[in-house]
PDB file of C-alpha atoms in Angstrom:
ATOM      1  CA  THR A  23      -0.162   0.240  -0.038  1.00 92.00           C
ATOM      2  CA  TYR A  24       0.660   3.539  -0.273  1.00 95.00           C
ATOM      3  CA  ARG A  25       1.141   3.566   3.500  1.00 96.00           C
ATOM      4  CA  GLN A  26       3.835   0.747   3.484  1.00 95.00           C
ATOM      5  CA  LEU A  27       5.683   2.608   0.997  1.00 96.00           C
ATOM      6  CA  ASP A  28       5.608   5.642   2.799  1.00 96.00           C
ATOM      7  CA  ALA A  29       6.651   4.256   5.661  1.00 96.00           C
ATOM      8  CA  ARG A  30       9.516   2.438   4.117  1.00 96.00           C
ATOM      9  CA  ALA A  31      11.005   5.296   2.571  1.00 96.00           C
ATOM     10  CA  ASN A  32      10.803   7.280   5.811  1.00 96.00           C
ATOM     11  CA  ARG A  33      12.959   4.175   7.165  1.00 96.00           C
ATOM     12  CA  PHE A  34      15.541   4.273   4.617  1.00 97.00           C
ATOM     13  CA  ALA A  35      15.535   8.255   4.878  1.00 96.00           C
ATOM     14  CA  HIS A  36      16.435   8.134   8.640  1.00 96.00           C
ATOM     15  CA  ALA A  37      19.090   5.749   8.018  1.00 95.00           C
ATOM     16  CA  LEU A  38      20.586   7.893   4.797  1.00 96.00           C
ATOM     17  CA  ILE A  39      20.549  10.767   7.560  1.00 95.00           C
ATOM     18  CA  ALA A  40      22.435   8.808  10.033  1.00 93.00           C
ATOM     19  CA  ARG A  41      24.754   8.221   7.233  1.00 93.00           C
ATOM     20  CA  GLY A  42      25.669  12.211   6.910  1.00 93.00           C
ATOM     21  CA  VAL A  43      23.237  12.410   3.873  1.00 95.00           C
ATOM     22  CA  GLY A  44      21.060  16.015   3.808  1.00 93.00           C
ATOM     23  CA  PRO A  45      20.148  18.678   1.796  1.00 94.00           C
ATOM     24  CA  GLU A  46      23.174  19.437  -0.299  1.00 93.00           C
ATOM     25  CA  HIS A  47      24.424  16.221  -0.874  1.00 96.00           C
ATOM     26  CA  LEU A  48      24.068  13.589  -3.439  1.00 97.00           C
ATOM     27  CA  VAL A  49      23.213   9.777  -3.605  1.00 98.00           C
ATOM     28  CA  ALA A  50      23.729   7.369  -6.615  1.00 97.00           C
ATOM     29  CA  VAL A  51      21.137   5.041  -6.718  1.00 97.00           C
ATOM     30  CA  ALA A  52      22.338   1.983  -8.816  1.00 96.00           C
ATOM     31  CA  LEU A  53      19.854  -0.844  -8.112  1.00 96.00           C
ATOM     32  CA  PRO A  54      18.026  -2.763 -10.868  1.00 94.00           C
ATOM     33  CA  ARG A  55      14.396  -1.564 -11.541  1.00 93.00           C
ATOM     34  CA  SER A  56      12.481  -2.650  -8.308  1.00 94.00           C
ATOM     35  CA  LEU A  57      10.018  -1.917  -5.479  1.00 95.00           C
ATOM     36  CA  GLU A  58      13.694  -1.279  -3.617  1.00 96.00           C
ATOM     37  CA  SER A  59      14.971   1.015  -6.326  1.00 96.00           C
ATOM     38  CA  VAL A  60      11.133   3.166  -5.901  1.00 97.00           C
ATOM     39  CA  VAL A  61      11.884   3.212  -1.823  1.00 97.00           C
ATOM     40  CA  ALA A  62      15.531   4.384  -2.277  1.00 97.00           C
ATOM     41  CA  VAL A  63      14.671   7.157  -4.586  1.00 97.00           C
ATOM     42  CA  LEU A  64      12.179   8.295  -2.531  1.00 97.00           C
ATOM     43  CA  GLY A  65      13.814   8.109   0.910  1.00 96.00           C
ATOM     44  CA  VAL A  66      16.973   9.880  -0.910  1.00 97.00           C
ATOM     45  CA  LEU A  67      14.447  12.798  -1.403  1.00 96.00           C
ATOM     46  CA  LYS A  68      12.804  12.928   1.874  1.00 96.00           C
ATOM     47  CA  ALA A  69      16.308  12.842   3.444  1.00 95.00           C
ATOM     48  CA  GLY A  70      16.234  16.047   1.573  1.00 95.00           C
ATOM     49  CA  ALA A  71      19.099  15.116  -0.998  1.00 96.00           C
ATOM     50  CA  ALA A  72      19.448  14.508  -4.733  1.00 97.00           C
ATOM     51  CA  TYR A  73      19.644  11.372  -6.155  1.00 96.00           C
ATOM     52  CA  LEU A  74      22.084  10.284  -9.157  1.00 97.00           C
ATOM     53  CA  PRO A  75      20.220   7.188 -11.131  1.00 96.00           C
ATOM     54  CA  VAL A  76      23.101   4.977 -12.348  1.00 96.00           C
ATOM     55  CA  ASP A  77      21.483   1.898 -14.650  1.00 95.00           C
ATOM     56  CA  PRO A  78      23.464  -1.317 -13.242  1.00 94.00           C
ATOM     57  CA  SER A  79      23.570  -2.450 -16.889  1.00 95.00           C
ATOM     58  CA  TYR A  80      25.832  -0.007 -18.093  1.00 94.00           C
ATOM     59  CA  PRO A  81      29.510  -0.607 -18.750  1.00 97.00           C
ATOM     60  CA  LYS A  82      31.860  -0.846 -16.012  1.00 96.00           C
ATOM     61  CA  PRO A  83      34.110   2.112 -17.098  1.00 97.00           C
ATOM     62  CA  ARG A  84      30.811   4.493 -17.737  1.00 97.00           C
ATOM     63  CA  ILE A  85      29.716   3.501 -13.985  1.00 96.00           C
ATOM     64  CA  ALA A  86      33.005   4.489 -12.671  1.00 96.00           C
ATOM     65  CA  PHE A  87      33.390   7.726 -14.353  1.00 97.00           C
ATOM     66  CA  MET A  88      29.768   8.832 -13.430  1.00 96.00           C
ATOM     67  CA  LEU A  89      30.549   7.867  -9.708  1.00 96.00           C
ATOM     68  CA  ASP A  90      34.258   9.701  -9.923  1.00 97.00           C
ATOM     69  CA  ASP A  91      32.679  12.714 -11.630  1.00 97.00           C
ATOM     70  CA  ALA A  92      29.603  13.025  -9.146  1.00 96.00           C
ATOM     71  CA  ARG A  93      31.054  11.938  -5.961  1.00 97.00           C
ATOM     72  CA  PRO A  94      28.300  11.066  -4.322  1.00 97.00           C
ATOM     73  CA  THR A  95      27.862  11.182  -0.151  1.00 95.00           C
ATOM     74  CA  VAL A  96      26.381   7.055  -0.819  1.00 96.00           C
ATOM     75  CA  THR A  97      26.271   4.789  -3.186  1.00 96.00           C
ATOM     76  CA  VAL A  98      23.120   2.467  -2.661  1.00 96.00           C
ATOM     77  CA  ASP A  99      23.939  -0.687  -4.689  1.00 94.00           C
ATOM     78  CA  ASP A 100      22.620  -3.225  -2.464  1.00 94.00           C
ATOM     79  CA  PRO A 101      19.064  -3.765  -2.232  1.00 95.00           C
ATOM     80  CA  ALA A 102      19.769  -5.248   1.290  1.00 94.00           C
ATOM     81  CA  MET A 103      20.659  -1.699   1.832  1.00 93.00           C
ATOM     82  CA  VAL A 104      17.049  -0.381   1.661  1.00 94.00           C
ATOM     83  CA  THR A 105      14.989  -3.186   3.076  1.00 92.00           C
ATOM     84  CA  ASP A 106      17.473  -3.441   6.053  1.00 92.00           C
ATOM     85  CA  ALA A 107      17.263   0.132   6.772  1.00 90.00           C
ATOM     86  CA  ALA A 108      16.326   0.971  10.502  1.00 85.00           C
ATOM     87  CA  GLY A 109      14.545   4.058  12.065  1.00 85.00           C
ATOM     88  CA  PRO A 110      11.178   5.367  12.669  1.00 92.00           C
ATOM     89  CA  ASP A 111       8.282   5.353  10.030  1.00 91.00           C
ATOM     90  CA  THR A 112       7.849   8.997  10.640  1.00 93.00           C
ATOM     91  CA  ASP A 113       8.715  11.572   8.156  1.00 93.00           C
ATOM     92  CA  PRO A 114      12.585  13.136   8.706  1.00 93.00           C
ATOM     93  CA  ALA A 115      12.828  16.580   9.765  1.00 86.00           C
ATOM     94  CA  THR A 116      15.339  18.121   7.010  1.00 73.00           C
ATOM     95  CA  ALA A 117      16.555  21.950   7.170  1.00 63.00           C
TER      96      ALA A 117
END
């Protein structure tokens, strides 16, 4: 449901904030198309950061160039990072 999606995105946002992510930060999301990728993008936005979509099927040199050029604060490349995120279900407070 949308309520479950919102709660999962909030938990992931809190986990990102605990890693130092916030406004003016960039998070690379390198996940295949899935529920976890949707939760990740929403969580990044709820944390106040911007996201860099990285298609995992891109050639490795292209991905390396993108990450080196953008220098994201965090790279989300494992669905477990999203599913195992711990935090409250409430909306995070961002500046």
